[in-house]
Amino acid sequence: MTDRDPLLDPVLDPAAMRKQYTADGLAAEDLALHPMDQFARWFEDAARAALHGTLYEPNAMVVSTADATGRPSSRTVLMKQFDTDGFVFYTNYGSRKARDLAENPHVSLLFPWHPLARQVIVTGTARRTGRDETAAYFRTRPHGSQLGAWASAQSTVIASRSEVDAAYAELEARYPEDEQVPVPPHWGGFRVAPETIEFWQGRRNRLHDRLRYVSRPDGTWTVERLSP
């Protein structure tokens, strides 16, 4: 029996993978005046697609940061709020992304809504949310997730999974289901204030529509079309 080169199988060959996008286009005149209003429209479409089982976790976004030397890193997190001031997510302040943002507040967000042939790409700056806002959100988390925020020293090297499991079990005994879990001082939110927001709509023959809102110093926005 000989080893088979997976790239000879068109099912496994990335270069042979093709998806023709057939969605309607995106015209500048159809956009909302404010980018967060346009995001709300698209987010509703994504949430409805998730409700029907065609899209998974519409609030999942890729957060890309860079440290003080410019070395980038990316990870997927869950967006927990959006409004005219931007996008909010929560994390351990000792994590790599939080350490990066402490050194370099510039950040990029990407919402990859593949089943809709859509992406939203955000660039902006991040700042910590206030403790009252953080505490209010923490109280809405499931009990187990509250304990998890204490159990994990996120992004640190650990000897084994059992180390985390033991820490969680200890917390579970200390704070049973009906016991209030205090908000960890090392855990909280970041709000990303957007400077640009690009709405990407897949089109046939890779001639995608890309419309980008760019903030002006006076607080208004201009829209520009990018070549696909």
PDB file of C-alpha atoms in Angstrom:
ATOM      1  CA  MET A   1       0.000   0.000   0.000  1.00  0.00           C
ATOM      2  CA  THR A   2       1.502   3.334  -1.064  1.00  0.00           C
ATOM      3  CA  ASP A   3       1.045   6.693   0.540  1.00  0.00           C
ATOM      4  CA  ARG A   4      -1.379   8.882  -1.368  1.00  0.00           C
ATOM      5  CA  ASP A   5      -0.598  12.526  -1.988  1.00  0.00           C
ATOM      6  CA  PRO A   6      -3.653  14.395  -0.628  1.00  0.00           C
ATOM      7  CA  LEU A   7      -3.100  17.200  -3.137  1.00  0.00           C
ATOM      8  CA  LEU A   8      -3.793  14.752  -5.958  1.00  0.00           C
ATOM      9  CA  ASP A   9      -7.324  14.387  -4.602  1.00  0.00           C
ATOM     10  CA  PRO A  10      -9.385  17.377  -5.803  1.00  0.00           C
ATOM     11  CA  VAL A  11     -11.524  17.105  -2.663  1.00  0.00           C
ATOM     12  CA  LEU A  12      -8.439  17.889  -0.564  1.00  0.00           C
ATOM     13  CA  ASP A  13      -6.578  20.229  -2.897  1.00  0.00           C
ATOM     14  CA  PRO A  14      -6.980  23.875  -1.774  1.00  0.00           C
ATOM     15  CA  ALA A  15      -6.151  25.136  -5.272  1.00  0.00           C
ATOM     16  CA  ALA A  16      -9.072  23.158  -6.683  1.00  0.00           C
ATOM     17  CA  MET A  17     -11.613  24.452  -4.201  1.00  0.00           C
ATOM     18  CA  ARG A  18     -14.076  26.843  -5.834  1.00  0.00           C
ATOM     19  CA  LYS A  19     -17.161  28.651  -4.587  1.00  0.00           C
ATOM     20  CA  GLN A  20     -19.048  30.924  -6.941  1.00  0.00           C
ATOM     21  CA  TYR A  21     -20.777  33.726  -5.021  1.00  0.00           C
ATOM     22  CA  THR A  22     -24.221  34.545  -6.383  1.00  0.00           C
ATOM     23  CA  ALA A  23     -25.508  37.106  -3.885  1.00  0.00           C
ATOM     24  CA  ASP A  24     -26.897  40.463  -4.972  1.00  0.00           C
ATOM     25  CA  GLY A  25     -24.463  43.330  -5.084  1.00  0.00           C
ATOM     26  CA  LEU A  26     -23.903  46.141  -2.611  1.00  0.00           C
ATOM     27  CA  ALA A  27     -24.508  49.691  -3.843  1.00  0.00           C
ATOM     28  CA  ALA A  28     -23.334  52.817  -2.045  1.00  0.00           C
ATOM     29  CA  GLU A  29     -26.775  54.410  -2.310  1.00  0.00           C
ATOM     30  CA  ASP A  30     -28.282  51.502  -0.367  1.00  0.00           C
ATOM     31  CA  LEU A  31     -26.002  51.969   2.637  1.00  0.00           C
ATOM     32  CA  ALA A  32     -27.103  53.506   5.928  1.00  0.00           C
ATOM     33  CA  LEU A  33     -25.700  56.945   6.727  1.00  0.00           C
ATOM     34  CA  HIS A  34     -23.865  55.642   9.801  1.00  0.00           C
ATOM     35  CA  PRO A  35     -21.699  52.515   9.594  1.00  0.00           C
ATOM     36  CA  MET A  36     -23.041  51.093  12.853  1.00  0.00           C
ATOM     37  CA  ASP A  37     -26.562  51.282  11.440  1.00  0.00           C
ATOM     38  CA  GLN A  38     -25.340  49.389   8.389  1.00  0.00           C
ATOM     39  CA  PHE A  39     -23.654  46.873  10.685  1.00  0.00           C
ATOM     40  CA  ALA A  40     -26.929  46.435  12.563  1.00  0.00           C
ATOM     41  CA  ARG A  41     -28.669  45.559   9.274  1.00  0.00           C
ATOM     42  CA  TRP A  42     -26.076  42.955   8.359  1.00  0.00           C
ATOM     43  CA  PHE A  43     -25.855  41.599  11.890  1.00  0.00           C
ATOM     44  CA  GLU A  44     -29.613  41.022  11.868  1.00  0.00           C
ATOM     45  CA  ASP A  45     -29.231  39.038   8.638  1.00  0.00           C
ATOM     46  CA  ALA A  46     -26.429  36.991  10.214  1.00  0.00           C
ATOM     47  CA  ALA A  47     -28.415  36.390  13.407  1.00  0.00           C
ATOM     48  CA  ARG A  48     -31.425  35.207  11.406  1.00  0.00           C
ATOM     49  CA  ALA A  49     -29.181  32.894   9.387  1.00  0.00           C
ATOM     50  CA  ALA A  50     -27.875  31.462  12.659  1.00  0.00           C
ATOM     51  CA  LEU A  51     -31.433  30.967  13.872  1.00  0.00           C
ATOM     52  CA  HIS A  52     -32.091  28.866  10.774  1.00  0.00           C
ATOM     53  CA  GLY A  53     -28.881  26.876  11.232  1.00  0.00           C
ATOM     54  CA  THR A  54     -26.995  28.205   8.225  1.00  0.00           C
ATOM     55  CA  LEU A  55     -24.445  30.270  10.159  1.00  0.00           C
ATOM     56  CA  TYR A  56     -22.640  29.550  13.429  1.00  0.00           C
ATOM     57  CA  GLU A  57     -22.121  32.210  16.118  1.00  0.00           C
ATOM     58  CA  PRO A  58     -22.821  35.449  14.214  1.00  0.00           C
ATOM     59  CA  ASN A  59     -21.169  37.465  16.988  1.00  0.00           C
ATOM     60  CA  ALA A  60     -17.839  35.637  16.565  1.00  0.00           C
ATOM     61  CA  MET A  61     -15.099  37.936  15.307  1.00  0.00           C
ATOM     62  CA  VAL A  62     -11.375  37.636  14.696  1.00  0.00           C
ATOM     63  CA  VAL A  63      -9.455  40.137  16.822  1.00  0.00           C
ATOM     64  CA  SER A  64      -5.997  41.011  15.507  1.00  0.00           C
ATOM     65  CA  THR A  65      -3.532  42.874  17.685  1.00  0.00           C
ATOM     66  CA  ALA A  66       0.171  43.724  17.558  1.00  0.00           C
ATOM     67  CA  ASP A  67       2.653  44.193  20.367  1.00  0.00           C
ATOM     68  CA  ALA A  68       4.984  47.153  20.814  1.00  0.00           C
ATOM     69  CA  THR A  69       7.435  45.666  18.287  1.00  0.00           C
ATOM     70  CA  GLY A  70       4.720  45.165  15.670  1.00  0.00           C
ATOM     71  CA  ARG A  71       4.445  41.390  15.945  1.00  0.00           C
ATOM     72  CA  PRO A  72       0.829  40.465  15.174  1.00  0.00           C
ATOM     73  CA  SER A  73      -1.465  37.821  16.632  1.00  0.00           C
ATOM     74  CA  SER A  74      -5.077  36.869  15.943  1.00  0.00           C
ATOM     75  CA  ARG A  75      -7.788  34.927  17.728  1.00  0.00           C
ATOM     76  CA  THR A  76     -11.563  34.511  17.606  1.00  0.00           C
ATOM     77  CA  VAL A  77     -13.615  36.078  20.400  1.00  0.00           C
ATOM     78  CA  LEU A  78     -17.301  36.841  20.884  1.00  0.00           C
ATOM     79  CA  MET A  79     -18.568  40.384  20.403  1.00  0.00           C
ATOM     80  CA  LYS A  80     -20.961  41.115  23.275  1.00  0.00           C
ATOM     81  CA  GLN A  81     -22.251  44.592  22.438  1.00  0.00           C
ATOM     82  CA  PHE A  82     -22.257  47.138  19.642  1.00  0.00           C
ATOM     83  CA  ASP A  83     -23.549  50.692  19.479  1.00  0.00           C
ATOM     84  CA  THR A  84     -22.547  54.029  17.981  1.00  0.00           C
ATOM     85  CA  ASP A  85     -19.412  53.998  20.151  1.00  0.00           C
ATOM     86  CA  GLY A  86     -18.131  50.715  18.726  1.00  0.00           C
ATOM     87  CA  PHE A  87     -17.785  47.023  19.513  1.00  0.00           C
ATOM     88  CA  VAL A  88     -17.268  45.429  22.941  1.00  0.00           C
ATOM     89  CA  PHE A  89     -15.636  42.144  23.915  1.00  0.00           C
ATOM     90  CA  TYR A  90     -14.422  40.760  27.244  1.00  0.00           C
ATOM     91  CA  THR A  91     -11.233  38.991  28.209  1.00  0.00           C
ATOM     92  CA  ASN A  92      -8.623  38.367  30.873  1.00  0.00           C
ATOM     93  CA  TYR A  93      -6.473  41.485  31.169  1.00  0.00           C
ATOM     94  CA  GLY A  94      -3.421  39.255  31.512  1.00  0.00           C
ATOM     95  CA  SER A  95      -4.043  37.590  28.130  1.00  0.00           C
ATOM     96  CA  ARG A  96      -1.818  38.167  25.139  1.00  0.00           C
ATOM     97  CA  LYS A  97      -4.401  40.329  23.344  1.00  0.00           C
ATOM     98  CA  ALA A  98      -4.882  42.513  26.420  1.00  0.00           C
ATOM     99  CA  ARG A  99      -1.117  42.883  26.884  1.00  0.00           C
ATOM    100  CA  ASP A 100      -0.797  43.804  23.207  1.00  0.00           C
ATOM    101  CA  LEU A 101      -3.548  46.416  23.518  1.00  0.00           C
ATOM    102  CA  ALA A 102      -1.881  47.908  26.583  1.00  0.00           C
ATOM    103  CA  GLU A 103       1.226  48.511  24.446  1.00  0.00           C
ATOM    104  CA  ASN A 104      -0.490  49.246  21.138  1.00  0.00           C
ATOM    105  CA  PRO A 105      -4.223  50.102  21.139  1.00  0.00           C
ATOM    106  CA  HIS A 106      -4.613  49.736  17.363  1.00  0.00           C
ATOM    107  CA  VAL A 107      -6.755  46.724  16.535  1.00  0.00           C
ATOM    108  CA  SER A 108      -8.558  45.024  13.659  1.00  0.00           C
ATOM    109  CA  LEU A 109     -11.813  43.060  13.829  1.00  0.00           C
ATOM    110  CA  LEU A 110     -13.165  40.661  11.223  1.00  0.00           C
ATOM    111  CA  PHE A 111     -16.661  39.186  11.134  1.00  0.00           C
ATOM    112  CA  PRO A 112     -16.468  36.194   8.728  1.00  0.00           C
ATOM    113  CA  TRP A 113     -20.048  35.463   7.690  1.00  0.00           C
ATOM    114  CA  HIS A 114     -19.118  32.897   5.022  1.00  0.00           C
ATOM    115  CA  PRO A 115     -22.610  31.409   4.408  1.00  0.00           C
ATOM    116  CA  LEU A 116     -23.820  34.903   3.471  1.00  0.00           C
ATOM    117  CA  ALA A 117     -20.710  35.600   1.362  1.00  0.00           C
ATOM    118  CA  ARG A 118     -20.104  38.612   3.586  1.00  0.00           C
ATOM    119  CA  GLN A 119     -17.341  40.031   5.729  1.00  0.00           C
ATOM    120  CA  VAL A 120     -17.141  43.113   7.915  1.00  0.00           C
ATOM    121  CA  ILE A 121     -13.618  44.412   8.542  1.00  0.00           C
ATOM    122  CA  VAL A 122     -13.041  47.031  11.239  1.00  0.00           C
ATOM    123  CA  THR A 123      -9.943  49.014  12.121  1.00  0.00           C
ATOM    124  CA  GLY A 124      -9.812  51.223  15.185  1.00  0.00           C
ATOM    125  CA  THR A 125      -8.484  51.681  18.679  1.00  0.00           C
ATOM    126  CA  ALA A 126      -9.388  49.823  21.842  1.00  0.00           C
ATOM    127  CA  ARG A 127      -9.823  51.051  25.379  1.00  0.00           C
ATOM    128  CA  ARG A 128     -10.965  49.290  28.532  1.00  0.00           C
ATOM    129  CA  THR A 129     -14.590  49.472  29.573  1.00  0.00           C
ATOM    130  CA  GLY A 130     -15.433  50.898  33.001  1.00  0.00           C
ATOM    131  CA  ARG A 131     -15.728  48.547  35.966  1.00  0.00           C
ATOM    132  CA  ASP A 132     -19.446  49.201  36.373  1.00  0.00           C
ATOM    133  CA  GLU A 133     -20.058  48.181  32.767  1.00  0.00           C
ATOM    134  CA  THR A 134     -17.837  45.136  33.190  1.00  0.00           C
ATOM    135  CA  ALA A 135     -19.608  44.074  36.380  1.00  0.00           C
ATOM    136  CA  ALA A 136     -23.030  44.490  34.778  1.00  0.00           C
ATOM    137  CA  TYR A 137     -22.050  42.182  31.931  1.00  0.00           C
ATOM    138  CA  PHE A 138     -20.299  39.686  34.235  1.00  0.00           C
ATOM    139  CA  ARG A 139     -23.568  39.204  36.151  1.00  0.00           C
ATOM    140  CA  THR A 140     -25.274  38.082  32.930  1.00  0.00           C
ATOM    141  CA  ARG A 141     -22.774  35.296  32.276  1.00  0.00           C
ATOM    142  CA  PRO A 142     -23.677  31.700  33.138  1.00  0.00           C
ATOM    143  CA  HIS A 143     -22.412  30.598  36.549  1.00  0.00           C
ATOM    144  CA  GLY A 144     -19.877  28.259  34.985  1.00  0.00           C
ATOM    145  CA  SER A 145     -18.463  31.005  32.786  1.00  0.00           C
ATOM    146  CA  GLN A 146     -18.104  33.260  35.820  1.00  0.00           C
ATOM    147  CA  LEU A 147     -16.070  30.566  37.556  1.00  0.00           C
ATOM    148  CA  GLY A 148     -14.047  30.033  34.387  1.00  0.00           C
ATOM    149  CA  ALA A 149     -12.942  33.664  34.411  1.00  0.00           C
ATOM    150  CA  TRP A 150     -11.312  32.982  37.775  1.00  0.00           C
ATOM    151  CA  ALA A 151      -9.987  29.485  37.000  1.00  0.00           C
ATOM    152  CA  SER A 152      -7.907  30.359  33.943  1.00  0.00           C
ATOM    153  CA  ALA A 153      -4.850  32.587  33.881  1.00  0.00           C
ATOM    154  CA  GLN A 154      -5.396  33.078  30.170  1.00  0.00           C
ATOM    155  CA  SER A 155      -2.445  32.737  27.777  1.00  0.00           C
ATOM    156  CA  THR A 156      -0.043  31.503  30.466  1.00  0.00           C
ATOM    157  CA  VAL A 157       1.827  28.200  30.088  1.00  0.00           C
ATOM    158  CA  ILE A 158       0.425  25.392  32.279  1.00  0.00           C
ATOM    159  CA  ALA A 159       1.656  21.874  33.003  1.00  0.00           C
ATOM    160  CA  SER A 160      -1.564  20.072  32.059  1.00  0.00           C
ATOM    161  CA  ARG A 161      -5.323  20.375  31.611  1.00  0.00           C
ATOM    162  CA  SER A 162      -5.776  18.943  35.107  1.00  0.00           C
ATOM    163  CA  GLU A 163      -4.342  22.174  36.533  1.00  0.00           C
ATOM    164  CA  VAL A 164      -7.250  24.178  35.137  1.00  0.00           C
ATOM    165  CA  ASP A 165      -9.802  21.488  36.026  1.00  0.00           C
ATOM    166  CA  ALA A 166      -8.567  21.420  39.640  1.00  0.00           C
ATOM    167  CA  ALA A 167      -8.783  25.217  39.904  1.00  0.00           C
ATOM    168  CA  TYR A 168     -12.314  25.142  38.521  1.00  0.00           C
ATOM    169  CA  ALA A 169     -13.387  22.367  40.907  1.00  0.00           C
ATOM    170  CA  GLU A 170     -12.076  24.348  43.874  1.00  0.00           C
ATOM    171  CA  LEU A 171     -14.007  27.435  42.768  1.00  0.00           C
ATOM    172  CA  GLU A 172     -17.133  25.376  42.146  1.00  0.00           C
ATOM    173  CA  ALA A 173     -17.000  24.137  45.747  1.00  0.00           C
ATOM    174  CA  ARG A 174     -16.422  27.664  47.060  1.00  0.00           C
ATOM    175  CA  TYR A 175     -19.170  29.274  44.981  1.00  0.00           C
ATOM    176  CA  PRO A 176     -22.108  26.885  44.449  1.00  0.00           C
ATOM    177  CA  GLU A 177     -24.798  27.713  41.902  1.00  0.00           C
ATOM    178  CA  ASP A 178     -26.767  29.976  44.263  1.00  0.00           C
ATOM    179  CA  GLU A 179     -23.664  31.862  45.469  1.00  0.00           C
ATOM    180  CA  GLN A 180     -22.686  35.186  43.867  1.00  0.00           C
ATOM    181  CA  VAL A 181     -19.292  35.068  42.174  1.00  0.00           C
ATOM    182  CA  PRO A 182     -17.243  38.269  42.568  1.00  0.00           C
ATOM    183  CA  VAL A 183     -16.035  40.013  39.432  1.00  0.00           C
ATOM    184  CA  PRO A 184     -12.336  39.192  38.878  1.00  0.00           C
ATOM    185  CA  PRO A 185     -10.172  42.316  39.062  1.00  0.00           C
ATOM    186  CA  HIS A 186      -8.048  40.940  36.220  1.00  0.00           C
ATOM    187  CA  TRP A 187     -10.999  40.497  33.849  1.00  0.00           C
ATOM    188  CA  GLY A 188     -12.985  43.038  31.861  1.00  0.00           C
ATOM    189  CA  GLY A 189     -13.985  44.523  28.551  1.00  0.00           C
ATOM    190  CA  PHE A 190     -12.522  46.413  25.637  1.00  0.00           C
ATOM    191  CA  ARG A 191     -14.474  48.792  23.449  1.00  0.00           C
ATOM    192  CA  VAL A 192     -13.152  49.170  19.911  1.00  0.00           C
ATOM    193  CA  ALA A 193     -13.887  52.623  18.511  1.00  0.00           C
ATOM    194  CA  PRO A 194     -13.902  52.208  14.709  1.00  0.00           C
ATOM    195  CA  GLU A 195     -11.943  54.391  12.336  1.00  0.00           C
ATOM    196  CA  THR A 196     -12.860  52.395   9.227  1.00  0.00           C
ATOM    197  CA  ILE A 197     -15.547  49.758   8.642  1.00  0.00           C
ATOM    198  CA  GLU A 198     -15.544  47.827   5.384  1.00  0.00           C
ATOM    199  CA  PHE A 199     -18.567  45.892   4.175  1.00  0.00           C
ATOM    200  CA  TRP A 200     -17.505  43.096   1.825  1.00  0.00           C
ATOM    201  CA  GLN A 201     -20.080  41.319  -0.326  1.00  0.00           C
ATOM    202  CA  GLY A 202     -19.030  38.355  -2.442  1.00  0.00           C
ATOM    203  CA  ARG A 203     -19.856  38.608  -6.173  1.00  0.00           C
ATOM    204  CA  ARG A 204     -19.404  36.395  -9.194  1.00  0.00           C
ATOM    205  CA  ASN A 205     -15.942  35.898 -10.714  1.00  0.00           C
ATOM    206  CA  ARG A 206     -14.264  37.289  -7.583  1.00  0.00           C
ATOM    207  CA  LEU A 207     -15.393  40.806  -8.511  1.00  0.00           C
ATOM    208  CA  HIS A 208     -16.625  41.478  -4.992  1.00  0.00           C
ATOM    209  CA  ASP A 209     -18.260  44.668  -3.727  1.00  0.00           C
ATOM    210  CA  ARG A 210     -16.183  46.435  -1.064  1.00  0.00           C
ATOM    211  CA  LEU A 211     -17.553  49.618   0.474  1.00  0.00           C
ATOM    212  CA  ARG A 212     -15.618  51.233   3.302  1.00  0.00           C
ATOM    213  CA  TYR A 213     -16.751  53.899   5.745  1.00  0.00           C
ATOM    214  CA  VAL A 214     -13.932  56.198   6.857  1.00  0.00           C
ATOM    215  CA  SER A 215     -14.301  58.480   9.863  1.00  0.00           C
ATOM    216  CA  ARG A 216     -13.689  62.200   9.511  1.00  0.00           C
ATOM    217  CA  PRO A 217     -12.272  64.444  12.255  1.00  0.00           C
ATOM    218  CA  ASP A 218     -15.679  66.107  12.719  1.00  0.00           C
ATOM    219  CA  GLY A 219     -17.329  62.784  13.576  1.00  0.00           C
ATOM    220  CA  THR A 220     -19.027  62.232  10.225  1.00  0.00           C
ATOM    221  CA  TRP A 221     -18.275  59.411   7.792  1.00  0.00           C
ATOM    222  CA  THR A 222     -17.408  59.185   4.135  1.00  0.00           C
ATOM    223  CA  VAL A 223     -17.860  56.081   1.981  1.00  0.00           C
ATOM    224  CA  GLU A 224     -15.365  54.873  -0.586  1.00  0.00           C
ATOM    225  CA  ARG A 225     -15.501  51.908  -2.940  1.00  0.00           C
ATOM    226  CA  LEU A 226     -12.466  49.610  -3.053  1.00  0.00           C
ATOM    227  CA  SER A 227     -11.443  47.557  -6.041  1.00  0.00           C
ATOM    228  CA  PRO A 228     -11.996  43.851  -5.443  1.00  0.00           C
TER     229      PRO A 228
END
